[in-house]
Amino acid sequence: MTVQALRAVDAGRVEDAAAEAIGIRNLSRRFGAGRSPIVALDNISLSIGEGEFVSIVGPSGCGKTTLLKILAGLDRPSEGQATLRGTPIAGPRKDIGIVFQSPVLFPWRTVLDNVLLPVDVQRLGRSACMARAHALIDMVGLNGFADRYPSELSGGMQQRVGLARALVHEPAMLLMDEPFGALDALTRENMNLELQRIWMETRRTVVFITHSISEAIFLGDRVLVMTPRPGRVQIELKIDLPRPRDLSVISSPEFGAYANQIRSILNAKGAVD
Amino acid sequence: MRESTPFKAVVSLIILVVLLALWQWAIRANNVPNYLLPAPSDIYAAFVRGFQTGIYTKHLITTLTEVFLGFGIGLVLALILGLMIALNRTVETYVYPYIIMFQSMPKVALAPVLVIWFGLGITSKIVTVALISFFPILINTIVGLRSADLDRINLMLSLGATRFQVFRMLRLQSALPFIVAGVEVGIIMALLGAIVAEFVGAESGLGMLLQSMNTTLDVAGQFTILFILSAIGLVMSRLVGFVGDRLLFWDSSRKSRVTAKGG
Ligand SMILES: Nc1ncnc2c1ncn2[C@@H]1O[C@H](COP(=O)(O)OP(=O)(O)OP(=O)(O)O)[C@@H](O)[C@H]1O
Ligand SMILES: [Mg+2]
């Protein structure tokens, strides 16, 4: 697929604005003023549909986290704009759930209290959200751990607390920045399966950032491939694999074809990790 | 084979008794005069005498009053000013440079001036103690309130948290380990400050007693005071450590540090 073809696809989507969750138009972000600013994002345009699971894959430094921060309202674009359900993102919004690379738990709060953090911040009322918080803790496989402290949990368990926390206030979309990057391969595969199951249950819009090509394909409805200096979306691939996907799909020829395609783009840009 | 705890305690006790016995024997056998190095039995006698006559109790109360009042004042002021500096840019810009300047000055050196200003009574001691315990707590409060993890701040902001919520739910808790560490240093400094200020000039107190014993060459008495002072220091730092452990039960780095210290 060529870049021109890509733009055409984008244009087609824009017309279908009712189903658009996230819109990004000619967005750039530069760091540092003067003659040689770092161009973290260079004129990016894309559209993410309501309920879609979009993976973004790319090497270190290509602007993935920067893009995510802009979507979360934590950073502002230098040019262009990002919209959420049609309204420009002007600052942090309450209907977004974020999962970072590290769990970012509050060590003085129990698992339950960590999951309830968004409820406390947004004053949604603990009693009204208690049932959902417990249900989420069960859903991420931590039943029985509600009253434990983060230091008593393994890294994978902590990451799952972060996932439950990101869902407790029923956000319209989920932004995930390499959420499983620090986990071992086995835990990571389990988390992928779990995330897919959760997503199929809740059908929220998900933007999932990763370094791993196979993780991106396994989870995504679409994979955006980014390359650095300047940060650009080189290509987007629609992943036509039936869901629910199980781990055996990874060894299928279709999966291999997708992976090769992505790898060749990254190789061509000299941007493989 | 690894020794059990009671076994270790018994061995430690035996070693202590043997050391004391050796000390006693060495003094008596060589006829060392009391004013050079007293024997353990002399020190014990001085200890009993001091408490029976009520002299030690009186001076002990003076010193403890100075330490606790001074430390309390220093602690409260340090927390208030620390909060103001960490929260308000203007206060920080104009006040912080002076604090940095003051911090590098040894505060005990102020004791003579403070005695001139506030007299021989306990006021000058309380001021010295407050001043000396103020700085470690202040600096740690400022650093602690700034130590909140950026990812955690971002997480809260992304949820729409207000500045005050970030402060209350994140910055205060993140500062706690620093504040407790500051208090642990401050309480020991407080005792030091009280003793030095009493050296400079006082009407009562263990430091003043220690110095007056110097003129009468009562070395045995001085040893008992040193022993009492170490006991106070130990009890105070254990107390602070205990409260700190309760407050910071979630801080796993603290547990390892405390074990290393106690082991
Ligand atoms: N606050 C900042 N100030 C200056 N430069 C920045 C800042 N944040 C990011 N950058 C630069 O922008 C570029 C993209 O950074 P970003 O963190 O988005 O990369 P990334 O794709 O998330 O990388 P990684 O996979 O390593 O997390 C990098 O070159 C980085 O140096
Ligand atoms: Mg990143």
XYZ file of C-alpha atoms and ligand atoms in Angstrom:
568
model
C 0.000 0.000 0.000
C 1.349 3.361 -0.917
C 1.179 6.485 1.173
C -1.214 8.016 -1.355
C -3.526 5.051 -1.030
C -3.350 5.513 2.693
C -4.418 9.134 2.539
C -7.348 8.056 0.374
C -8.394 5.568 3.018
C -8.206 8.310 5.618
C -10.355 10.623 3.578
C -12.965 7.913 3.261
C -13.092 7.524 7.001
C -13.385 11.186 7.748
C -16.719 11.287 5.960
C -18.017 8.673 8.337
C -17.581 11.079 11.242
C -20.275 9.521 13.396
C -18.150 6.444 13.904
C -14.902 8.306 14.435
C -13.515 8.116 17.958
C -10.179 9.811 17.380
C -9.249 12.088 14.527
C -5.767 13.401 13.915
C -5.284 16.031 11.213
C -1.889 17.218 9.985
C -0.524 16.974 13.455
C 3.106 17.863 14.197
C 5.000 18.101 17.431
C 8.468 19.603 17.670
C 10.615 19.873 20.756
C 13.012 22.754 21.223
C 12.874 25.962 19.297
C 15.555 27.491 17.066
C 17.224 26.055 14.014
C 17.177 22.349 14.738
C 14.170 21.320 16.787
C 13.541 17.631 17.350
C 10.623 16.683 15.149
C 8.873 14.025 17.194
C 5.778 13.893 15.007
C 5.704 15.143 11.438
C 2.385 15.956 9.797
C 0.443 12.918 10.901
C -3.140 12.328 9.856
C -5.217 9.377 10.850
C -8.606 8.343 12.033
C -9.584 5.729 14.561
C -13.079 4.303 14.584
C -15.353 3.878 17.560
C -14.631 0.551 19.223
C -11.580 -0.101 17.082
C -8.398 -1.671 18.379
C -5.454 0.101 16.776
C -1.882 -0.978 17.382
C 0.984 1.394 16.805
C 4.360 -0.188 16.284
C 7.660 1.533 15.767
C 11.207 1.768 17.012
C 12.325 3.752 20.003
C 12.117 7.511 19.595
C 9.633 7.624 16.720
C 7.141 9.653 18.720
C 4.723 7.003 19.977
C 4.588 8.298 23.541
C 4.378 11.867 22.287
C 1.332 10.965 20.208
C -0.269 9.223 23.150
C 0.328 12.193 25.437
C -1.328 14.483 22.934
C -4.319 12.159 22.767
C -4.465 12.140 26.575
C -4.386 15.930 26.638
C -1.090 15.954 28.527
C 0.814 17.567 25.650
C -0.190 19.948 22.871
C 0.617 19.616 19.177
C 2.847 22.262 17.567
C 0.573 22.203 14.530
C -2.616 20.505 13.496
C -5.076 19.028 15.908
C -6.450 15.912 17.482
C -10.127 15.406 18.136
C -11.986 13.010 20.354
C -15.522 12.236 19.208
C -15.434 15.360 17.129
C -14.242 17.821 19.770
C -10.650 19.070 19.804
C -8.557 17.720 22.651
C -7.673 20.841 24.629
C -6.529 19.307 27.895
C -6.876 16.220 30.040
C -10.259 14.578 29.727
C -12.054 12.443 32.208
C -13.216 9.808 29.760
C -9.794 8.386 28.947
C -8.072 5.440 30.543
C -4.291 5.250 30.373
C -1.945 2.344 30.948
C 1.763 3.133 31.010
C 4.785 0.939 30.393
C 5.339 0.671 34.133
C 2.351 0.003 36.397
C 2.481 3.495 38.025
C 0.632 2.300 41.111
C 0.443 4.241 44.360
C 2.324 2.056 46.854
C 0.389 3.359 49.872
C -2.915 2.307 48.340
C -4.225 -1.244 48.311
C -5.067 -2.915 45.001
C -8.693 -1.914 45.451
C -7.812 1.684 46.344
C -5.479 1.877 43.356
C -8.247 0.685 41.068
C -10.538 3.284 42.650
C -8.102 6.162 42.065
C -10.021 7.541 39.053
C -13.218 7.295 41.104
C -11.642 9.329 43.911
C -10.178 11.921 41.546
C -13.389 12.362 39.600
C -15.596 12.130 42.703
C -17.787 9.444 41.181
C -18.658 8.048 44.590
C -16.930 4.960 45.902
C -20.094 3.115 46.835
C -21.495 3.505 43.336
C -18.306 2.107 41.779
C -17.363 -0.538 44.337
C -19.103 -3.387 42.549
C -17.476 -2.517 39.249
C -14.056 -2.179 40.859
C -14.350 -5.659 42.339
C -15.627 -7.047 39.058
C -12.621 -5.538 37.242
C -10.224 -6.953 39.804
C -11.752 -10.365 39.174
C -11.650 -9.820 35.429
C -7.904 -9.207 35.430
C -7.467 -12.342 37.512
C -6.650 -10.755 40.856
C -9.563 -11.995 42.935
C -8.433 -12.289 46.540
C -5.827 -9.555 46.148
C -8.061 -6.518 46.619
C -6.622 -5.685 50.040
C -2.970 -6.320 49.182
C -0.427 -3.596 48.598
C 1.466 -3.258 45.292
C 4.747 -4.338 46.891
C 3.144 -7.713 47.562
C 2.414 -8.305 43.870
C 4.536 -9.473 40.952
C 5.251 -7.112 38.059
C 2.625 -8.778 35.870
C 0.018 -8.551 38.617
C 0.811 -4.863 39.141
C 0.375 -4.236 35.435
C -3.024 -5.900 35.598
C -4.010 -3.594 38.465
C -3.095 -0.724 36.141
C -5.386 -2.187 33.493
C -8.300 -2.508 35.910
C -7.719 1.065 37.073
C -7.803 2.337 33.491
C -11.268 0.805 33.032
C -12.986 1.623 36.325
C -14.398 5.004 35.309
C -15.756 3.503 32.072
C -13.627 5.631 29.755
C -14.597 6.061 26.151
C -11.150 4.994 25.092
C -8.089 3.271 26.348
C -4.564 4.514 25.643
C -1.856 1.959 26.290
C 1.852 2.783 26.054
C 3.861 -0.423 25.814
C 1.893 -1.803 28.739
C 3.504 -5.233 28.637
C 7.013 -4.226 27.620
C 8.520 -5.077 30.990
C 6.938 -8.524 31.280
C 8.452 -11.887 30.450
C 7.332 -13.566 27.226
C 4.949 -16.013 28.873
C 3.179 -13.454 31.067
C 3.041 -11.145 28.100
C 1.227 -13.710 25.941
C -1.260 -14.297 28.731
C -1.814 -10.580 29.126
C -2.396 -10.297 25.385
C -5.048 -12.975 25.530
C -6.609 -11.311 28.544
C -6.594 -7.882 26.930
C -8.259 -9.282 23.832
C -10.942 -10.909 25.974
C -11.519 -7.685 27.938
C -11.672 -5.675 24.750
C -14.177 -8.081 23.185
C -16.312 -7.803 26.318
C -16.219 -4.021 26.559
C -15.588 -2.917 22.945
C -13.861 0.310 23.808
C -11.628 2.163 21.424
C -8.062 1.130 22.160
C -4.809 2.724 21.049
C -2.113 0.208 21.838
C 1.544 1.152 21.516
C 4.182 -1.543 21.348
C 7.693 -2.398 20.207
C 6.634 -5.891 19.320
C 5.472 -6.555 15.779
C 3.737 -9.790 16.666
C 1.934 -8.246 19.642
C 0.712 -5.453 17.387
C -0.677 -7.867 14.812
C -2.093 -10.265 17.356
C -4.160 -7.587 19.089
C -4.944 -5.031 16.428
C -7.778 -4.507 14.012
C -5.293 -2.239 12.360
C -1.551 -1.755 12.771
C 0.062 1.631 12.207
C 3.773 1.435 11.519
C 5.776 4.465 12.547
C 9.345 5.421 11.672
C 11.524 8.016 13.366
C 13.308 11.238 12.461
C 10.907 12.704 11.695
C 8.146 10.622 13.279
C 5.720 9.525 10.615
C 3.101 6.873 10.089
C 4.621 4.943 7.192
C 1.790 2.534 6.590
C -1.316 1.100 8.094
C -2.304 -2.518 7.753
C -5.753 -3.880 8.261
C -5.454 -7.193 10.081
C -8.015 -9.650 8.784
C -7.724 -12.427 11.304
C -10.857 -13.835 12.930
C -11.475 -13.181 16.621
C -11.087 -14.373 19.238
C -7.526 -15.039 18.165
C -5.558 -17.631 20.054
C -1.794 -17.959 20.235
C -1.693 -20.518 17.414
C -2.569 -17.729 14.990
C 0.963 -16.434 15.423
C 2.341 -19.381 13.465
C -0.209 -19.052 10.644
C 1.008 -17.978 7.174
C -1.261 -14.885 7.143
C 0.258 -13.689 10.378
C 3.746 -14.281 8.993
C 2.880 -12.267 5.875
C 1.749 -9.304 7.971
C 4.856 -9.511 10.110
C 7.128 -9.615 7.049
C 5.411 -6.639 5.540
C 5.890 -4.566 8.683
C 9.453 -5.699 9.117
C 10.364 -4.797 5.546
C 9.016 -1.266 6.040
C 10.987 -0.814 9.222
C 14.089 -2.308 7.586
C 13.759 -0.046 4.582
C 13.808 2.891 6.993
C 16.756 1.463 8.840
C 14.698 1.646 11.950
C 14.569 -1.804 13.453
C 15.504 -2.036 17.118
C 25.022 -23.971 61.723
C 23.219 -20.741 62.401
C 22.889 -19.550 66.016
C 19.452 -18.817 67.403
C 18.603 -15.352 68.734
C 18.537 -16.304 72.461
C 21.892 -17.968 72.035
C 23.332 -14.787 70.500
C 21.887 -12.703 73.341
C 23.521 -14.921 75.962
C 26.884 -14.759 74.206
C 26.649 -10.963 73.918
C 25.863 -10.729 77.618
C 28.833 -12.918 78.544
C 31.142 -10.801 76.388
C 29.839 -7.645 78.090
C 30.356 -9.048 81.576
C 33.876 -10.205 80.694
C 34.767 -6.774 79.288
C 33.449 -5.000 82.388
C 35.327 -7.403 84.642
C 38.562 -6.824 82.690
C 38.047 -3.071 82.918
C 37.426 -3.260 86.681
C 40.497 -5.455 87.210
C 42.768 -3.290 85.047
C 41.878 -0.144 86.994
C 42.252 -1.695 90.429
C 45.386 -3.701 89.621
C 47.213 -0.683 88.236
C 45.912 1.820 90.767
C 44.610 4.134 88.043
C 43.296 7.286 89.762
C 39.546 7.863 89.579
C 39.838 11.192 87.781
C 41.656 9.594 84.851
C 39.472 6.572 84.277
C 36.929 5.326 86.813
C 36.202 1.636 87.319
C 32.749 0.302 86.383
C 31.888 0.002 90.071
C 32.651 3.726 90.599
C 30.454 4.657 87.667
C 27.650 2.497 89.004
C 27.969 4.120 92.427
C 27.861 7.608 90.893
C 24.791 6.592 88.906
C 22.885 5.389 91.963
C 23.947 8.428 94.003
C 22.902 10.835 91.240
C 19.389 9.465 91.009
C 18.938 8.930 94.755
C 19.707 12.544 95.549
C 17.285 13.614 92.788
C 19.948 15.730 91.073
C 19.976 13.689 87.847
C 16.193 13.650 87.593
C 16.017 17.428 87.875
C 18.639 18.013 85.171
C 17.240 15.251 83.001
C 13.819 16.930 83.031
C 15.375 20.254 82.045
C 17.212 18.752 79.084
C 14.230 16.700 77.936
C 11.999 19.782 78.119
C 14.444 21.738 75.988
C 14.726 18.918 73.455
C 11.023 18.258 73.087
C 9.835 21.863 73.063
C 12.638 22.939 70.734
C 12.186 19.970 68.445
C 8.412 20.422 68.362
C 8.748 24.078 67.398
C 11.420 23.289 64.797
C 9.312 20.493 63.324
C 6.123 22.544 63.001
C 7.915 25.567 61.546
C 9.884 23.403 59.120
C 6.731 21.680 57.872
C 4.862 24.950 57.420
C 7.699 26.734 55.661
C 8.490 23.612 53.610
C 4.892 23.480 52.388
C 4.925 27.179 51.542
C 8.167 26.930 49.598
C 7.114 23.808 47.733
C 3.716 25.226 46.855
C 4.486 28.841 46.078
C 6.995 29.938 43.452
C 7.261 33.444 44.854
C 8.120 32.243 48.345
C 10.589 29.814 46.838
C 12.348 32.437 44.733
C 12.905 34.826 47.606
C 13.325 32.497 50.571
C 15.129 29.433 49.251
C 18.533 31.115 48.650
C 18.715 32.153 52.322
C 17.869 28.657 53.436
C 20.638 27.202 51.294
C 23.024 29.781 52.738
C 21.992 29.073 56.318
C 22.090 25.345 55.789
C 25.826 25.256 55.224
C 26.452 27.081 58.505
C 27.013 24.868 61.565
C 24.030 25.912 63.657
C 25.642 25.030 67.019
C 28.027 27.910 66.371
C 25.046 30.190 66.986
C 24.586 28.893 70.540
C 26.803 31.545 72.221
C 24.936 34.388 70.518
C 21.603 32.843 71.372
C 22.598 32.594 75.033
C 23.452 36.302 74.998
C 20.117 37.110 73.389
C 17.858 34.768 75.326
C 19.689 34.373 78.631
C 20.874 31.443 80.722
C 17.403 29.936 81.135
C 15.855 27.281 78.937
C 14.627 29.747 76.289
C 18.052 30.029 74.646
C 18.300 26.211 74.627
C 14.870 25.804 73.092
C 15.750 28.295 70.371
C 19.045 26.510 69.644
C 17.316 23.119 69.482
C 14.517 24.451 67.274
C 17.027 26.039 64.911
C 19.227 22.987 64.653
C 16.408 20.483 64.086
C 14.567 22.867 61.756
C 16.916 22.635 58.776
C 17.149 18.914 58.067
C 13.360 18.652 58.291
C 12.803 21.738 56.136
C 15.160 20.642 53.376
C 13.730 17.132 53.336
C 10.170 18.448 53.254
C 10.954 20.631 50.245
C 12.803 17.880 48.397
C 10.127 15.344 49.347
C 7.246 17.460 48.118
C 9.035 17.777 44.798
C 9.862 14.098 44.548
C 6.515 12.883 43.213
C 7.000 10.573 40.248
C 6.252 12.257 36.914
C 4.296 9.285 35.571
C 2.068 9.354 38.632
C 1.495 13.085 38.195
C 0.661 12.557 34.526
C -1.687 9.747 35.401
C -3.579 11.946 37.828
C -3.664 14.870 35.400
C -4.971 12.628 32.642
C -7.858 11.768 34.944
C -8.628 15.452 35.295
C -7.161 15.889 38.790
C -6.832 19.403 40.171
C -3.549 20.756 41.475
C -4.839 20.366 44.998
C -5.829 16.744 44.400
C -2.365 15.957 43.049
C -0.947 17.556 46.169
C -3.209 15.778 48.611
C -3.281 12.343 47.014
C 0.256 12.180 45.668
C 2.769 14.819 46.710
C 2.125 14.588 50.445
C 2.455 10.815 50.482
C 5.555 10.929 48.276
C 7.112 13.443 50.671
C 6.512 11.326 53.746
C 9.609 9.089 53.470
C 11.759 12.228 53.113
C 10.083 13.989 56.031
C 10.503 10.965 58.278
C 14.185 10.754 57.334
C 14.519 14.447 58.165
C 12.870 13.908 61.537
C 15.207 10.987 62.258
C 18.197 13.278 61.719
C 16.531 16.260 63.399
C 15.764 14.509 66.678
C 19.399 13.481 67.158
C 20.571 16.975 66.237
C 18.076 18.343 68.772
C 19.810 16.532 71.636
C 23.187 17.707 70.405
C 21.915 21.282 70.241
C 20.556 21.197 73.789
C 23.830 19.880 75.250
C 26.042 22.342 73.389
C 23.821 25.278 74.356
C 23.987 24.167 77.983
C 27.790 24.023 77.725
C 27.777 27.654 76.699
C 25.883 28.731 79.794
C 22.938 27.318 81.688
C 21.291 27.101 85.067
C 20.445 23.419 84.822
C 20.439 20.492 82.421
C 22.578 17.431 81.761
C 25.024 19.396 79.608
C 25.516 21.962 82.330
C 25.939 19.162 84.904
C 28.483 17.449 82.651
C 30.521 20.609 82.508
C 30.363 21.348 86.209
C 31.635 17.798 86.844
C 34.635 18.697 84.756
C 35.728 21.330 87.276
C 35.494 18.809 90.137
C 37.210 16.076 88.083
C 34.181 13.824 88.630
C 34.926 11.574 85.643
C 32.746 8.754 86.979
C 29.830 11.176 87.112
C 30.531 12.305 83.558
C 30.468 8.713 82.376
C 27.015 8.295 83.875
C 25.773 11.420 82.082
C 27.189 10.162 78.794
C 25.384 6.908 79.388
C 22.089 8.711 80.101
C 22.518 10.848 76.964
C 23.102 7.813 74.764
C 20.043 6.185 76.289
C 17.926 9.271 75.508
C 19.253 9.386 71.958
C 18.567 5.698 71.457
C 15.025 5.868 72.828
C 14.198 8.928 70.755
C 15.495 7.538 67.489
C 13.762 4.204 68.131
C 10.537 6.068 68.818
C 10.828 8.037 65.586
C 11.773 4.844 63.741
C 8.731 3.090 65.159
C 6.337 5.849 64.137
C 8.077 6.059 60.748
C 7.636 2.330 60.175
C 3.925 2.627 60.923
C 3.507 5.617 58.598
C 5.619 4.139 55.815
C 4.468 0.529 55.962
C 4.177 0.654 52.172
C 7.745 1.782 51.541
C 9.684 -1.380 50.782
C 13.001 0.458 50.435
C 12.607 1.616 54.034
C 12.275 -1.914 55.424
C 15.536 -3.013 53.873
C 17.274 0.077 55.209
C 15.963 -0.420 58.741
C 16.988 -4.064 58.772
C 20.456 -3.144 57.575
C 20.681 -0.607 60.381
C 19.393 -2.973 63.062
C 21.406 -6.022 61.925
N 9.787 16.606 26.665
C 10.617 16.435 25.628
N 11.576 17.344 25.355
C 12.386 17.202 24.297
N 12.346 16.171 23.450
C 11.427 15.219 23.656
C 10.511 15.299 24.767
N 9.707 14.203 24.726
C 10.104 13.496 23.657
N 11.126 14.088 23.006
C 11.793 13.610 21.785
O 10.804 13.227 20.880
C 11.148 12.022 20.219
C 10.046 11.015 20.402
O 9.945 10.656 21.765
P 8.869 9.613 22.285
O 9.023 9.493 23.742
O 7.541 9.965 21.766
O 9.383 8.280 21.586
P 8.780 6.810 21.663
O 8.405 6.419 20.295
O 7.737 6.735 22.695
O 10.054 5.978 22.094
P 10.136 4.703 23.044
O 9.695 3.543 22.215
O 11.580 4.607 23.375
O 9.270 4.954 24.236
C 12.474 11.581 20.816
O 13.483 11.906 19.880
C 12.626 12.405 22.052
O 13.970 12.742 22.231
Mg 7.563 5.748 24.610
